[in-house]
N, CA, C and O atoms as a Tinker XYZ file with bonds, in Angstrom:
   464  protein
     1  N      9.249000  -18.152000    5.346000    73     2
     2  CA     8.818000  -17.559000    4.227000    64     1     3
     3  C      8.765000  -15.995000    4.578000    63     2     4     5
     4  O      8.952000  -15.234000    3.628000    81     3
     5  N      8.573000  -15.535000    5.615000    73     3     6
     6  CA     8.343000  -14.413000    6.164000    64     5     7
     7  C      9.751000  -13.633000    6.197000    63     6     8     9
     8  O      9.811000  -12.420000    6.000000    81     7
     9  N     10.787000  -14.367000    6.443000    73     7    10
    10  CA    12.195000  -13.865000    6.749000    64     9    11
    11  C     12.548000  -13.663000    5.260000    63    10    12    13
    12  O     12.840000  -12.486000    5.049000    81    11
    13  N     12.598000  -14.271000    4.406000    73    11    14
    14  CA    12.903000  -14.197000    2.885000    64    13    15
    15  C     12.143000  -12.981000    2.250000    63    14    16    17
    16  O     12.674000  -12.195000    1.465000    81    15
    17  N     10.896000  -12.913000    2.655000    73    15    18
    18  CA    10.269000  -11.655000    2.069000    64    17    19
    19  C     10.847000  -10.410000    2.830000    63    18    20    21
    20  O     11.085000   -9.380000    2.199000    81    19
    21  N     11.081000  -10.496000    4.211000    73    19    22
    22  CA    11.704000   -9.277000    4.503000    64    21    23
    23  C     12.935000   -8.753000    4.099000    63    22    24    25
    24  O     13.122000   -7.546000    3.945000    81    23
    25  N     13.999000   -9.837000    3.877000    73    23    26
    26  CA    14.990000   -9.670000    3.081000    64    25    27
    27  C     14.756000   -9.108000    1.714000    63    26    28    29
    28  O     15.203000   -7.996000    1.433000    81    27
    29  N     14.135000   -9.759000    0.920000    73    27    30
    30  CA    13.877000   -9.328000   -0.422000    64    29    31
    31  C     13.337000   -7.837000   -0.459000    63    30    32    33
    32  O     13.755000   -7.033000   -1.292000    81    31
    33  N     12.486000   -7.552000    0.389000    73    31    34
    34  CA    11.662000   -6.286000    0.707000    64    33    35
    35  C     12.628000   -5.274000    0.944000    63    34    36    37
    36  O     12.706000   -4.216000    0.319000    81    35
    37  N     13.341000   -5.634000    1.848000    73    35    38
    38  CA    14.412000   -4.772000    2.547000    64    37    39
    39  C     15.245000   -4.123000    1.362000    63    38    40    41
    40  O     15.380000   -2.903000    1.266000    81    39
    41  N     15.848000   -5.120000    0.379000    73    39    42
    42  CA    16.783000   -4.867000   -0.478000    64    41    43
    43  C     16.149000   -4.173000   -1.787000    63    42    44    45
    44  O     16.787000   -3.483000   -2.582000    81    43
    45  N     14.874000   -4.458000   -1.860000    73    43    46
    46  CA    14.172000   -3.893000   -2.921000    64    45    47
    47  C     13.835000   -2.420000   -2.629000    63    46    48    49
    48  O     13.727000   -1.581000   -3.523000    81    47
    49  N     13.659000   -2.133000   -1.165000    73    47    50
    50  CA    13.438000   -0.650000   -0.714000    64    49    51
    51  C     14.659000    0.097000   -0.940000    63    50    52    53
    52  O     14.645000    1.263000   -1.336000    81    51
    53  N     15.841000   -0.639000   -0.665000    73    51    54
    54  CA    16.911000    0.208000   -0.756000    64    53    55
    55  C     17.300000    0.463000   -2.353000    63    54    56    57
    56  O     17.792000    1.529000   -2.726000    81    55
    57  N     17.069000   -0.447000   -3.090000    73    55    58
    58  CA    17.222000   -0.229000   -4.554000    64    57    59
    59  C     16.352000    1.098000   -5.077000    63    58    60    61
    60  O     16.763000    2.076000   -5.701000    81    59
    61  N     14.984000    0.785000   -4.597000    73    59    62
    62  CA    14.206000    2.014000   -4.988000    64    61    63
    63  C     14.672000    3.353000   -4.143000    63    62    64    65
    64  O     14.468000    4.457000   -4.648000    81    63
    65  N     15.118000    3.274000   -3.226000    73    63    66
    66  CA    15.749000    4.521000   -2.653000    64    65    67
    67  C     16.711000    5.107000   -3.466000    63    66    68    69
    68  O     16.688000    6.327000   -3.623000    81    67
    69  N     17.726000    4.278000   -4.117000    73    67    70
    70  CA    18.709000    4.820000   -4.925000    64    69    71
    71  C     18.074000    5.126000   -6.099000    63    70    72    73
    72  O     18.502000    6.169000   -6.594000    81    71
    73  N     17.295000    4.641000   -6.655000    73    71    74
    74  CA    16.510000    4.865000   -7.793000    64    73    75
    75  C     15.653000    6.116000   -7.791000    63    74    76    77
    76  O     15.502000    6.857000   -8.763000    81    75
    77  N     15.137000    6.262000   -6.655000    73    75    78
    78  CA    14.485000    7.596000   -6.619000    64    77    79
    79  C     15.596000    8.794000   -6.334000    63    78    80    81
    80  O     15.428000    9.901000   -6.845000    81    79
    81  N     16.562000    8.557000   -5.621000    73    79    82
    82  CA    17.495000    9.654000   -5.655000    64    81    83
    83  C     18.168000    9.973000   -7.041000    63    82    84    85
    84  O     18.279000   11.115000   -7.487000    81    83
    85  N     18.599000    8.843000   -7.662000    73    83    86
    86  CA    19.161000    9.254000   -8.885000    64    85    87
    87  C     18.187000    9.860000  -10.071000    63    86    88    89
    88  O     18.569000   10.646000  -10.939000    81    87
    89  N     16.775000    9.307000   -9.926000    73    87    90
    90  CA    16.051000   10.031000  -10.928000    64    89    91
    91  C     15.396000   11.354000  -10.391000    63    90    92    93
    92  O     14.613000   12.006000  -11.083000    81    91
    93  N     15.745000   11.695000   -9.175000    73    91    94
    94  CA    15.392000   13.012000   -8.616000    64    93    95
    95  C     13.757000   13.090000   -8.331000    63    94    96    97
    96  O     13.258000   14.137000   -7.916000    81    95
    97  N     13.069000   12.063000   -8.550000    73    95    98
    98  CA    11.561000   12.311000   -8.527000    64    97    99
    99  C     11.036000   11.061000   -7.714000    63    98   100   101
   100  O     11.645000   10.035000   -8.016000    81    99
   101  N     10.253000   10.930000   -6.952000    73    99   102
   102  CA     9.610000    9.648000   -6.359000    64   101   103
   103  C      8.538000    9.328000   -7.350000    63   102   104   105
   104  O      7.934000   10.161000   -8.026000    81   103
   105  N      8.346000    7.892000   -7.366000    73   103   106
   106  CA     7.306000    7.440000   -8.079000    64   105   107
   107  C      6.396000    6.536000   -7.335000    63   106   108   109
   108  O      6.835000    5.905000   -6.373000    81   107
   109  N      5.147000    6.426000   -7.714000    73   107   110
   110  CA     4.255000    5.544000   -6.930000    64   109   111
   111  C      4.795000    4.132000   -6.627000    63   110   112   113
   112  O      4.469000    3.587000   -5.571000    81   111
   113  N      5.621000    3.506000   -7.524000    73   111   114
   114  CA     5.863000    2.367000   -7.306000    64   113   115
   115  C      7.065000    1.893000   -6.708000    63   114   116   117
   116  O      7.454000    0.727000   -6.778000    81   115
   117  N      7.617000    2.777000   -6.147000    73   115   118
   118  CA     8.838000    2.968000   -5.190000    64   117   119
   119  C      8.425000    2.345000   -3.828000    63   118   120   121
   120  O      9.286000    1.781000   -3.152000    81   119
   121  N      7.298000    2.417000   -3.453000    73   119   122
   122  CA     6.882000    2.194000   -2.222000    64   121   123
   123  C      6.710000    0.539000   -1.980000    63   122   124   125
   124  O      6.889000    0.129000   -0.833000    81   123
   125  N      6.368000   -0.411000   -3.032000    73   123   126
   126  CA     5.825000   -1.261000   -3.087000    64   125   127
   127  C      6.953000   -2.576000   -2.411000    63   126   128   129
   128  O      6.514000   -3.569000   -1.831000    81   127
   129  N      8.229000   -2.345000   -2.608000    73   127   130
   130  CA     9.215000   -3.308000   -1.929000    64   129   131
   131  C      8.877000   -2.927000   -0.384000    63   130   132   133
   132  O      8.523000   -3.787000    0.422000    81   131
   133  N      9.024000   -1.531000   -0.046000    73   131   134
   134  CA     8.793000   -1.243000    1.271000    64   133   135
   135  C      7.489000   -2.124000    2.007000    63   134   136   137
   136  O      7.457000   -2.694000    3.098000    81   135
   137  N      6.588000   -2.004000    1.092000    73   135   138
   138  CA     5.105000   -2.584000    1.622000    64   137   139
   139  C      5.462000   -4.123000    1.941000    63   138   140   141
   140  O      5.030000   -4.714000    2.930000    81   139
   141  N      6.216000   -4.627000    1.078000    73   139   142
   142  CA     6.554000   -6.204000    1.228000    64   141   143
   143  C      7.501000   -6.438000    2.559000    63   142   144   145
   144  O      7.488000   -7.495000    3.190000    81   143
   145  N      8.263000   -5.389000    2.871000    73   143   146
   146  CA     9.131000   -5.667000    4.200000    64   145   147
   147  C      8.258000   -5.503000    5.199000    63   146   148   149
   148  O      8.239000   -6.290000    6.146000    81   147
   149  N      7.369000   -4.383000    5.100000    73   147   150
   150  CA     6.483000   -3.957000    6.328000    64   149   151
   151  C      5.569000   -5.304000    6.597000    63   150   152   153
   152  O      5.445000   -5.799000    7.717000    81   151
   153  N      5.114000   -5.684000    5.724000    73   151   154
   154  CA     4.143000   -6.829000    5.762000    64   153   155
   155  C      4.911000   -8.119000    6.328000    63   154   156   157
   156  O      4.414000   -8.769000    7.248000    81   155
   157  N      6.099000   -8.457000    5.768000    73   155   158
   158  CA     7.027000   -9.391000    6.527000    64   157   159
   159  C      7.191000   -9.226000    8.037000    63   158   160   161
   160  O      6.998000  -10.063000    8.919000    81   159
   161  N      7.614000   -7.888000    8.138000    73   159   162
   162  CA     8.255000   -7.768000    9.511000    64   161   163
   163  C      6.896000   -7.887000   10.598000    63   162   164   165
   164  O      7.017000   -8.386000   11.717000    81   163
   165  N      5.659000   -7.368000   10.095000    73   163   166
   166  CA     4.420000   -7.630000   10.803000    64   165   167
   167  C      4.304000   -9.074000   11.100000    63   166   168   169
   168  O      4.136000   -9.481000   12.250000    81   167
   169  N      4.400000   -9.915000    9.985000    73   167   170
   170  CA     4.034000  -11.204000   10.226000    64   169   171
   171  C      5.034000  -11.831000   10.972000    63   170   172   173
   172  O      4.589000  -12.822000   11.549000    81   171
   173  N      6.390000  -11.594000   11.205000    73   171   174
   174  CA     7.458000  -12.208000   12.149000    64   173   175
   175  C      7.041000  -11.442000   13.217000    63   174   176   177
   176  O      7.462000  -12.123000   14.152000    81   175
   177  N      6.450000  -10.400000   13.756000    73   175   178
   178  CA     6.445000  -10.002000   14.957000    64   177   179
   179  C      5.070000  -10.234000   15.810000    63   178   180   181
   180  O      5.022000   -9.910000   16.996000    81   179
   181  N      4.074000  -10.755000   15.204000    73   179   182
   182  CA     2.803000  -10.809000   15.395000    64   181   183
   183  C      2.514000  -11.811000   16.805000    63   182   184   185
   184  O      1.628000  -11.682000   17.649000    81   183
   185  N      3.579000  -12.818000   16.718000    73   183   186
   186  CA     3.391000  -13.641000   18.303000    64   185   187
   187  C      3.984000  -13.052000   19.561000    63   186   188   189
   188  O      3.558000  -13.053000   20.716000    81   187
   189  N      5.180000  -12.506000   18.981000    73   187   190
   190  CA     6.036000  -11.886000   20.301000    64   189   191
   191  C      5.727000  -10.367000   20.655000    63   190   192   193
   192  O      5.699000  -10.054000   21.845000    81   191
   193  N      5.505000   -9.460000   19.725000    73   191   194
   194  CA     5.225000   -8.182000   19.845000    64   193   195
   195  C      3.876000   -7.752000   19.121000    63   194   196   197
   196  O      3.986000   -6.895000   18.244000    81   195
   197  N      2.552000   -8.287000   19.413000    73   195   198
   198  CA     1.239000   -7.920000   18.693000    64   197   199
   199  C      1.345000   -6.077000   18.388000    63   198   200   201
   200  O      1.094000   -5.558000   17.300000    81   199
   201  N      1.708000   -5.443000   19.451000    73   199   202
   202  CA     1.518000   -3.944000   19.261000    64   201   203
   203  C      2.460000   -3.689000   18.064000    63   202   204   205
   204  O      1.971000   -3.254000   17.021000    81   203
   205  N      3.763000   -3.931000   18.153000    73   203   206
   206  CA     4.520000   -3.526000   16.980000    64   205   207
   207  C      3.917000   -4.235000   15.629000    63   206   208   209
   208  O      3.718000   -3.575000   14.609000    81   207
   209  N      3.710000   -5.301000   15.696000    73   207   210
   210  CA     2.955000   -5.965000   14.507000    64   209   211
   211  C      1.901000   -5.034000   13.932000    63   210   212   213
   212  O      1.866000   -4.571000   12.792000    81   211
   213  N      1.239000   -4.889000   14.709000    73   211   214
   214  CA    -0.190000   -3.958000   14.370000    64   213   215
   215  C      0.270000   -2.528000   13.922000    63   214   216   217
   216  O     -0.448000   -1.927000   13.122000    81   215
   217  N      1.199000   -2.054000   14.296000    73   215   218
   218  CA     1.819000   -0.736000   14.158000    64   217   219
   219  C      2.282000   -0.904000   12.675000    63   218   220   221
   220  O      1.842000   -0.158000   11.799000    81   219
   221  N      3.041000   -1.746000   12.452000    73   219   222
   222  CA     3.779000   -1.953000   11.060000    64   221   223
   223  C      2.633000   -2.425000    9.763000    63   222   224   225
   224  O      2.878000   -2.263000    8.567000    81   223
   225  N      1.418000   -3.003000   10.286000    73   223   226
   226  CA     0.463000   -3.163000    9.290000    64   225   227
   227  C     -0.441000   -1.714000    9.273000    63   226   228   229
   228  O     -1.007000   -1.407000    8.225000    81   227
   229  N     -0.507000   -1.198000    9.979000    73   227   230
   230  CA    -1.095000    0.322000   10.044000    64   229   231
   231  C     -0.111000    1.362000    8.868000    63   230   232   233
   232  O     -0.514000    1.960000    7.869000    81   231
   233  N      1.018000    1.298000    9.337000    73   231   234
   234  CA     1.973000    1.995000    8.196000    64   233   235
   235  C      1.960000    1.517000    6.929000    63   234   236   237
   236  O      2.107000    2.335000    6.021000    81   235
   237  N      1.798000    0.241000    6.637000    73   235   238
   238  CA     2.012000   -0.330000    5.232000    64   237   239
   239  C      0.667000    0.003000    4.782000    63   238   240   241
   240  O      0.640000    0.351000    3.601000    81   239
   241  N     -0.652000   -0.003000    5.484000    73   239   242
   242  CA    -1.869000    0.190000    4.966000    64   241   243
   243  C     -2.056000    1.819000    4.384000    63   242   244   245
   244  O     -2.572000    2.106000    3.304000    81   243
   245  N     -1.546000    2.717000    5.304000    73   243   246
   246  CA    -1.328000    3.771000    4.842000    64   245   247
   247  C     -0.411000    4.231000    3.729000    63   246   248   249
   248  O     -0.759000    5.088000    2.917000    81   247
   249  N      0.570000    3.739000    3.717000    73   247   250
   250  CA     1.506000    3.729000    2.562000    64   249   251
   251  C      0.784000    3.431000    1.523000    63   250   252   253
   252  O      0.888000    4.239000    0.600000    81   251
   253  N     -0.162000    2.233000    1.294000    73   251   254
   254  CA    -0.595000    1.735000    0.188000    64   253   255
   255  C     -1.548000    2.793000   -0.326000    63   254   256   257
   256  O     -1.552000    3.231000   -1.477000    81   255
   257  N     -2.401000    3.175000    0.713000    73   255   258
   258  CA    -3.602000    4.073000    0.314000    64   257   259
   259  C     -2.863000    5.274000   -0.482000    63   258   260   261
   260  O     -3.234000    5.698000   -1.577000    81   259
   261  N     -1.808000    5.725000    0.220000    73   259   262
   262  CA    -1.320000    6.971000   -0.582000    64   261   263
   263  C     -0.629000    7.074000   -1.800000    63   262   264   265
   264  O     -0.717000    7.984000   -2.625000    81   263
   265  N      0.195000    5.877000   -1.850000    73   263   266
   266  CA     0.802000    5.555000   -3.128000    64   265   267
   267  C     -0.057000    5.198000   -4.173000    63   266   268   269
   268  O      0.142000    5.553000   -5.334000    81   267
   269  N     -1.102000    4.438000   -3.775000    73   267   270
   270  CA    -2.315000    4.098000   -4.928000    64   269   271
   271  C     -3.181000    5.094000   -5.149000    63   270   272   273
   272  O     -3.790000    5.108000   -6.219000    81   271
   273  N     -3.363000    5.953000   -4.329000    73   271   274
   274  CA    -4.293000    7.187000   -4.590000    64   273   275
   275  C     -3.371000    8.371000   -5.489000    63   274   276   277
   276  O     -3.902000    9.040000   -6.376000    81   275
   277  N     -2.179000    8.486000   -5.179000    73   275   278
   278  CA    -1.433000    9.368000   -6.212000    64   277   279
   279  C     -1.388000    8.676000   -7.613000    63   278   280   281
   280  O     -1.793000    9.357000   -8.555000    81   279
   281  N     -0.983000    7.509000   -7.847000    73   279   282
   282  CA    -0.963000    6.748000   -8.798000    64   281   283
   283  C     -2.052000    6.728000   -9.852000    63   282   284   285
   284  O     -1.960000    6.856000  -11.073000    81   283
   285  N     -3.257000    6.506000   -8.960000    73   283   286
   286  CA    -4.622000    6.173000   -9.732000    64   285   287
   287  C     -5.202000    7.533000  -10.063000    63   286   288   289
   288  O     -5.938000    7.689000  -11.038000    81   287
   289  N     -4.861000    8.526000   -9.234000    73   287   290
   290  CA    -5.399000   10.000000   -9.441000    64   289   291
   291  C     -4.997000   10.298000  -11.026000    63   290   292   293
   292  O     -5.812000   10.545000  -11.916000    81   291
   293  N     -3.395000   10.210000  -11.192000    73   291   294
   294  CA    -2.911000   10.608000  -11.910000    64   293   295
   295  C     -3.009000    9.732000  -13.464000    63   294   296   297
   296  O     -2.783000   10.139000  -14.604000    81   295
   297  N     -3.359000    8.637000  -13.061000    73   295   298
   298  CA    -3.610000    7.681000  -14.448000    64   297   299
   299  C     -5.206000    8.036000  -14.885000    63   298   300   301
   300  O     -5.590000    8.223000  -16.040000    81   299
   301  N     -5.912000    8.073000  -13.842000    73   299   302
   302  CA    -7.410000    8.489000  -14.093000    64   301   303
   303  C     -7.764000    9.844000  -14.914000    63   302   304   305
   304  O     -8.538000   10.004000  -15.859000    81   303
   305  N     -6.918000   10.780000  -14.216000    73   303   306
   306  CA    -6.818000   12.084000  -14.929000    64   305   307
   307  C     -6.441000   12.208000  -16.387000    63   306   308   309
   308  O     -6.967000   12.956000  -17.211000    81   307
   309  N     -5.551000   11.446000  -16.557000    73   307   310
   310  CA    -4.766000   11.452000  -17.996000    64   309   311
   311  C     -5.883000   10.735000  -18.877000    63   310   312   313
   312  O     -6.236000   11.226000  -19.949000    81   311
   313  N     -6.382000    9.639000  -18.414000    73   311   314
   314  CA    -7.447000    8.907000  -19.394000    64   313   315
   315  C     -8.730000    9.733000  -19.607000    63   314   316   317
   316  O     -9.365000    9.518000  -20.639000    81   315
   317  N     -9.152000   10.614000  -18.775000    73   315   318
   318  CA   -10.367000   11.332000  -18.958000    64   317   319
   319  C     -9.936000   12.642000  -19.767000    63   318   320   321
   320  O    -10.824000   13.405000  -20.148000    81   319
   321  N     -8.843000   12.871000  -19.990000    73   319   322
   322  CA    -8.298000   13.863000  -20.807000    64   321   323
   323  C     -7.700000   13.434000  -22.174000    63   322   324   325
   324  O     -7.414000   14.174000  -23.115000    81   323
   325  N     -7.591000   12.313000  -22.105000    73   323   326
   326  CA    -7.276000   11.637000  -23.321000    64   325   327
   327  C     -5.719000   11.742000  -23.591000    63   326   328   329
   328  O     -5.277000   12.035000  -24.702000    81   327
   329  N     -5.054000   11.524000  -22.672000    73   327   330
   330  CA    -3.689000   11.687000  -22.735000    64   329   331
   331  C     -3.183000   10.145000  -22.481000    63   330   332   333
   332  O     -3.973000    9.278000  -22.108000    81   331
   333  N     -1.803000    9.888000  -22.716000    73   331   334
   334  CA    -1.188000    8.518000  -22.300000    64   333   335
   335  C     -1.116000    8.532000  -20.888000    63   334   336   337
   336  O     -0.812000    9.468000  -20.149000    81   335
   337  N     -1.492000    7.163000  -20.558000    73   335   338
   338  CA    -1.765000    6.830000  -18.961000    64   337   339
   339  C     -0.907000    5.317000  -18.882000    63   338   340   341
   340  O     -0.564000    4.584000  -19.810000    81   339
   341  N     -0.767000    5.210000  -17.851000    73   339   342
   342  CA    -0.216000    3.999000  -17.283000    64   341   343
   343  C     -1.282000    3.066000  -16.879000    63   342   344   345
   344  O     -2.121000    3.480000  -16.078000    81   343
   345  N     -1.371000    1.685000  -17.392000    73   343   346
   346  CA    -2.240000    0.708000  -17.268000    64   345   347
   347  C     -2.209000    0.401000  -15.556000    63   346   348   349
   348  O     -3.186000    0.557000  -14.823000    81   347
   349  N     -0.942000   -0.038000  -15.140000    73   347   350
   350  CA    -0.851000   -0.358000  -13.946000    64   349   351
   351  C     -1.261000    0.618000  -12.862000    63   350   352   353
   352  O     -1.834000    0.229000  -11.844000    81   351
   353  N     -0.943000    1.979000  -13.101000    73   351   354
   354  CA    -1.314000    2.915000  -12.161000    64   353   355
   355  C     -2.914000    3.199000  -12.200000    63   354   356   357
   356  O     -3.540000    3.641000  -11.237000    81   355
   357  N     -3.429000    2.904000  -13.361000    73   355   358
   358  CA    -5.053000    2.822000  -13.346000    64   357   359
   359  C     -5.623000    1.753000  -12.463000    63   358   360   361
   360  O     -6.487000    1.943000  -11.607000    81   359
   361  N     -5.024000    0.550000  -12.773000    73   359   362
   362  CA    -5.598000   -0.717000  -11.929000    64   361   363
   363  C     -5.341000   -0.490000  -10.531000    63   362   364   365
   364  O     -6.195000   -0.866000   -9.728000    81   363
   365  N     -4.056000    0.195000  -10.026000    73   363   366
   366  CA    -3.921000    0.265000   -8.921000    64   365   367
   367  C     -4.896000    1.468000   -8.168000    63   366   368   369
   368  O     -5.213000    1.355000   -6.984000    81   367
   369  N     -5.180000    2.236000   -8.725000    73   367   370
   370  CA    -6.372000    3.348000   -8.409000    64   369   371
   371  C     -7.493000    2.589000   -7.862000    63   370   372   373
   372  O     -7.991000    2.739000   -6.747000    81   371
   373  N     -7.909000    1.584000   -8.957000    73   371   374
   374  CA    -9.077000    0.991000   -8.693000    64   373   375
   375  C     -9.003000   -0.007000   -7.385000    63   374   376   377
   376  O     -9.965000   -0.085000   -6.621000    81   375
   377  N     -7.951000   -0.669000   -7.205000    73   375   378
   378  CA    -7.613000   -1.512000   -6.127000    64   377   379
   379  C     -7.712000   -0.894000   -5.023000    63   378   380   381
   380  O     -8.267000   -1.406000   -4.050000    81   379
   381  N     -7.138000    0.414000   -5.010000    73   379   382
   382  CA    -7.199000    1.215000   -3.550000    64   381   383
   383  C     -8.547000    1.667000   -3.179000    63   382   384   385
   384  O     -9.059000    1.617000   -2.061000    81   383
   385  N     -9.027000    2.096000   -4.224000    73   383   386
   386  CA   -10.645000    2.294000   -3.812000    64   385   387
   387  C    -11.470000    1.195000   -3.245000    63   386   388   389
   388  O    -12.337000    1.380000   -2.390000    81   387
   389  N    -11.107000   -0.148000   -3.845000    73   387   390
   390  CA   -11.926000   -1.291000   -3.319000    64   389   391
   391  C    -11.346000   -1.486000   -1.867000    63   390   392   393
   392  O    -12.103000   -1.796000   -0.947000    81   391
   393  N    -10.074000   -1.313000   -1.680000    73   391   394
   394  CA    -9.196000   -1.598000   -0.313000    64   393   395
   395  C     -9.762000   -0.859000    0.662000    63   394   396   397
   396  O    -10.067000   -1.314000    1.764000    81   395
   397  N     -9.944000    0.432000    0.262000    73   395   398
   398  CA   -10.577000    1.508000    1.234000    64   397   399
   399  C    -12.157000    1.069000    1.625000    63   398   400   401
   400  O    -12.637000    1.106000    2.757000    81   399
   401  N    -12.695000    0.733000    0.648000    73   399   402
   402  CA   -14.191000    0.324000    0.667000    64   401   403
   403  C    -14.280000   -1.113000    1.638000    63   402   404   405
   404  O    -15.110000   -1.209000    2.542000    81   403
   405  N    -13.493000   -1.990000    1.372000    73   403   406
   406  CA   -13.505000   -3.074000    2.309000    64   405   407
   407  C    -13.264000   -2.877000    3.709000    63   406   408   409
   408  O    -13.899000   -3.280000    4.684000    81   407
   409  N    -12.045000   -2.058000    3.609000    73   407   410
   410  CA   -11.847000   -1.624000    4.934000    64   409   411
   411  C    -12.640000   -0.841000    5.797000    63   410   412   413
   412  O    -12.597000   -0.937000    7.023000    81   411
   413  N    -13.574000    0.161000    4.986000    73   411   414
   414  CA   -14.642000    0.878000    5.953000    64   413   415
   415  C    -15.599000   -0.064000    6.227000    63   414   416   417
   416  O    -16.019000    0.003000    7.382000    81   415
   417  N    -16.116000   -0.984000    5.491000    73   415   418
   418  CA   -16.983000   -1.709000    5.676000    64   417   419
   419  C    -16.755000   -2.836000    6.729000    63   418   420   421
   420  O    -17.686000   -3.294000    7.391000    81   419
   421  N    -15.564000   -3.224000    6.836000    73   419   422
   422  CA   -14.926000   -4.135000    7.782000    64   421   423
   423  C    -15.044000   -3.293000    9.647000    63   422   424   425
   424  O    -15.215000   -3.723000   10.787000    81   423
   425  N    -14.873000   -2.196000    9.127000    73   423   426
   426  CA   -14.544000   -1.370000   10.714000    64   425   427
   427  C    -15.975000   -0.954000   10.808000    63   426   428   429
   428  O    -16.209000   -0.524000   11.937000    81   427
   429  N    -17.124000   -0.928000    9.934000    73   427   430
   430  CA   -18.380000   -0.672000   10.506000    64   429   431
   431  C    -18.798000   -1.818000   10.990000    63   430   432   433
   432  O    -19.440000   -1.725000   12.036000    81   431
   433  N    -18.567000   -3.345000   10.366000    73   431   434
   434  CA   -19.256000   -4.241000   10.896000    64   433   435
   435  C    -18.919000   -4.773000   12.275000    63   434   436   437
   436  O    -19.650000   -5.401000   13.042000    81   435
   437  N    -17.684000   -4.399000   12.428000    73   435   438
   438  CA   -16.833000   -4.366000   13.822000    64   437   439
   439  C    -17.592000   -3.448000   14.885000    63   438   440   441
   440  O    -17.761000   -3.772000   16.060000    81   439
   441  N    -17.984000   -2.367000   14.357000    73   439   442
   442  CA   -18.189000   -1.237000   15.326000    64   441   443
   443  C    -20.018000   -1.636000   15.898000    63   442   444   445
   444  O    -20.545000   -1.434000   16.992000    81   443
   445  N    -20.556000   -2.222000   14.692000    73   443   446
   446  CA   -21.888000   -2.479000   14.840000    64   445   447
   447  C    -22.041000   -3.700000   15.631000    63   446   448   449
   448  O    -22.999000   -3.810000   16.397000    81   447
   449  N    -21.047000   -4.754000   15.485000    73   447   450
   450  CA   -21.388000   -5.731000   16.189000    64   449   451
   451  C    -21.086000   -5.544000   17.708000    63   450   452   453
   452  O    -21.757000   -6.218000   18.490000    81   451
   453  N    -20.125000   -4.679000   18.208000    73   451   454
   454  CA   -19.820000   -4.363000   19.525000    64   453   455
   455  C    -21.044000   -3.574000   20.194000    63   454   456   457
   456  O    -21.260000   -3.672000   21.402000    81   455
   457  N    -21.899000   -2.720000   19.272000    73   455   458
   458  CA   -22.925000   -2.229000   19.775000    64   457   459
   459  C    -23.962000   -3.127000   20.154000    63   458   460   461
   460  O    -24.759000   -2.779000   21.024000    81   459
   461  N    -24.055000   -4.340000   19.558000    73   459   462
   462  CA   -25.181000   -5.272000   19.585000    64   461   463
   463  C    -24.746000   -6.321000   20.803000    63   462   464
   464  O    -25.485000   -7.258000   21.105000    81   463
């Protein structure tokens, strides 16, 4: 399953790169195929190279937070200004806030459990 996701994510990332070059402007949704490829690569490497798998997960997380923040900020700003906005980007902004909140909570729990 992970090998298929890696292939599909890689092909999607290439398509998104071509689309980004053709349009001349990167959009937040261009990163999601790369996220699939990074996640699949991390899953495939987790047994043989756990350090590399962890690095891929970190890169994917940072990429998700940056892309989601950019998309969410633009959508929420447009919503509050009364302009047209993209629902997908609006929801993505909310999901990223929840993702960061859960990640911060998890880090705090791990840190507190190590102190105890």
